[in-house]
XYZ file of C-alpha atoms in Angstrom:
186
model
C 0.112 0.124 0.213
C 1.342 3.374 -0.819
C 0.137 6.679 -0.005
C 0.882 10.407 0.024
C -1.130 12.896 1.453
C -1.853 16.375 3.198
C -3.257 17.560 5.851
C -3.728 21.689 6.944
C -6.094 23.455 9.053
C -7.828 26.769 7.902
C -10.181 28.809 9.855
C -10.592 25.987 12.005
C -11.395 23.528 9.857
C -9.365 20.609 10.072
C -8.480 19.250 5.807
C -6.632 16.381 4.260
C -6.151 15.014 0.881
C -4.498 11.769 0.467
C -3.786 10.023 -2.900
C -3.441 6.098 -2.155
C -2.380 3.149 -4.732
C -2.982 -0.263 -2.842
C -2.702 -4.178 -4.358
C -4.132 -6.768 -2.394
C -4.935 -10.760 -3.702
C -8.368 -10.627 -6.053
C -11.129 -12.170 -3.612
C -14.416 -13.122 -5.571
C -17.502 -15.742 -5.336
C -17.581 -17.904 -7.854
C -20.918 -18.396 -9.114
C -20.900 -21.348 -9.984
C -19.269 -23.376 -6.617
C -21.046 -20.102 -4.529
C -17.414 -20.681 -2.575
C -15.275 -17.671 -1.660
C -11.980 -17.929 -4.716
C -9.235 -15.899 -5.416
C -7.742 -14.943 -8.907
C -5.178 -12.314 -9.552
C -4.708 -9.342 -7.610
C -7.426 -6.154 -7.284
C -5.396 -2.602 -7.731
C -7.293 0.194 -6.016
C -5.980 3.623 -6.898
C -7.765 6.943 -6.103
C -8.337 9.931 -3.640
C -9.614 10.489 -0.611
C -10.759 14.088 1.181
C -12.501 14.718 4.117
C -13.139 18.213 5.860
C -13.852 18.566 10.360
C -14.426 21.561 12.372
C -16.244 23.918 13.531
C -17.522 26.528 10.706
C -18.945 29.398 12.418
C -19.449 29.503 16.319
C -22.677 27.335 15.878
C -21.946 25.262 12.901
C -20.008 21.626 12.976
C -19.079 19.719 9.319
C -17.736 16.624 8.910
C -17.959 14.660 5.728
C -15.560 13.039 3.144
C -14.863 12.301 -0.455
C -13.886 9.095 -2.180
C -13.110 8.468 -5.759
C -11.672 4.540 -6.344
C -10.991 3.102 -9.678
C -10.530 -0.477 -8.700
C -9.532 -3.581 -11.256
C -8.702 -6.351 -10.990
C -5.470 -8.374 -12.920
C -3.391 -10.942 -13.094
C -6.515 -12.959 -13.310
C -7.709 -16.013 -15.844
C -10.780 -14.521 -16.142
C -12.616 -10.534 -15.286
C -9.405 -8.719 -15.984
C -10.601 -5.008 -16.190
C -13.004 -5.690 -14.168
C -14.419 -3.966 -11.166
C -13.573 -6.012 -7.770
C -16.979 -7.841 -7.061
C -18.374 -5.478 -4.007
C -15.960 -1.918 -4.143
C -18.252 0.750 -5.345
C -16.425 3.830 -6.901
C -17.567 6.532 -5.091
C -18.112 7.294 -1.470
C -19.829 10.578 -0.769
C -20.455 11.518 2.925
C -21.587 14.914 4.947
C -22.632 15.625 8.364
C -23.726 18.905 10.219
C -24.457 19.577 14.021
C -25.901 22.646 14.345
C -26.303 24.146 18.162
C -29.587 26.191 18.511
C -29.497 29.321 20.557
C -33.196 29.490 21.722
C -32.351 26.356 23.991
C -29.212 26.127 25.836
C -27.400 22.801 24.749
C -29.682 21.697 22.143
C -28.492 20.328 18.744
C -29.944 19.404 15.510
C -28.038 16.985 13.854
C -28.224 15.564 9.944
C -26.281 13.931 7.225
C -26.602 12.444 3.805
C -24.337 9.350 2.915
C -23.942 8.511 -0.701
C -22.567 4.909 -2.269
C -22.136 4.933 -6.081
C -23.043 1.476 -7.549
C -21.466 -1.830 -6.380
C -20.616 -4.748 -9.006
C -22.713 -7.305 -7.527
C -20.733 -10.432 -9.136
C -17.272 -10.949 -10.735
C -18.048 -10.028 -13.670
C -20.063 -6.952 -13.521
C -22.733 -7.920 -15.516
C -25.547 -6.987 -12.243
C -24.997 -4.050 -10.052
C -26.447 -2.849 -7.190
C -27.669 0.567 -7.937
C -25.969 3.664 -6.531
C -28.033 4.423 -3.074
C -28.150 8.408 -0.669
C -29.432 7.720 2.544
C -30.262 10.477 4.822
C -30.144 10.889 8.724
C -31.180 13.258 11.182
C -31.694 13.665 15.064
C -31.124 16.370 17.887
C -28.754 15.917 21.184
C -29.864 17.897 24.360
C -26.808 18.164 26.761
C -28.050 19.040 30.707
C -27.773 18.418 33.902
C -29.516 15.517 35.874
C -28.957 15.725 40.163
C -25.267 16.980 39.529
C -23.796 15.141 36.389
C -23.996 15.512 32.991
C -26.437 13.981 30.919
C -26.734 13.715 27.392
C -30.067 12.500 25.713
C -30.195 11.527 21.432
C -33.482 11.297 19.010
C -31.865 9.942 16.178
C -33.760 8.983 12.483
C -32.000 7.144 10.154
C -32.772 6.542 6.722
C -34.937 9.649 7.072
C -36.663 8.711 3.488
C -37.057 5.186 4.533
C -35.784 4.363 1.006
C -35.392 1.164 0.580
C -32.542 -0.363 -1.302
C -29.814 -3.160 -2.211
C -26.818 -3.642 -0.956
C -24.238 -6.366 -0.872
C -20.751 -7.865 0.734
C -19.024 -11.551 -0.946
C -21.947 -11.739 -3.310
C -24.657 -12.045 -1.115
C -27.049 -9.256 -1.385
C -28.822 -7.352 1.772
C -32.097 -5.504 2.408
C -31.044 -2.090 3.098
C -31.968 -0.663 6.648
C -35.404 0.703 6.872
C -35.868 4.197 8.721
C -35.239 3.009 12.553
C -36.116 5.310 15.315
C -33.254 5.755 17.916
C -34.075 7.381 21.554
C -31.200 7.364 24.214
C -29.719 8.958 27.403
C -25.649 9.347 28.597
C -24.998 10.243 32.109
C -21.271 10.391 33.070
C -20.479 9.781 36.633
């Protein structure tokens, strides 16, 4: 694995960019035997960009973009194909906004995008690209002298139906999930 990159902090934001080149064994699921096999190698080249920090006194941002050029080579078949289960791009953006009218109350949200993913090693079938949105609230307060955090989160806000894949197995993506939690510091 080779990687070269740069990091900087500008106006309270941590920024990073990196180019990577990774070579690893090509592992895939054989469609005839339905067993995991290895043949040749995968070469993953691409760029990663990320940022995190306070954009304003109330707004925190966190995100990143990965652009990936992955190919199978030195194999008996599927040379030049995208390795099974590898997306060509991934994009994440999350934000937190401290609401001014209630001290300790923060609005949270974000979006996650995954590009299309080859389901089979021959790249004849792909899982479609998907973008999922999340939202929530966080309240930081005190309870009997202890710092307490309450969280209300909604994952897959739009209740989008989608598929995902690992090792040639299709999985139905998670539906909308609403969760409420609390943590208490001692």
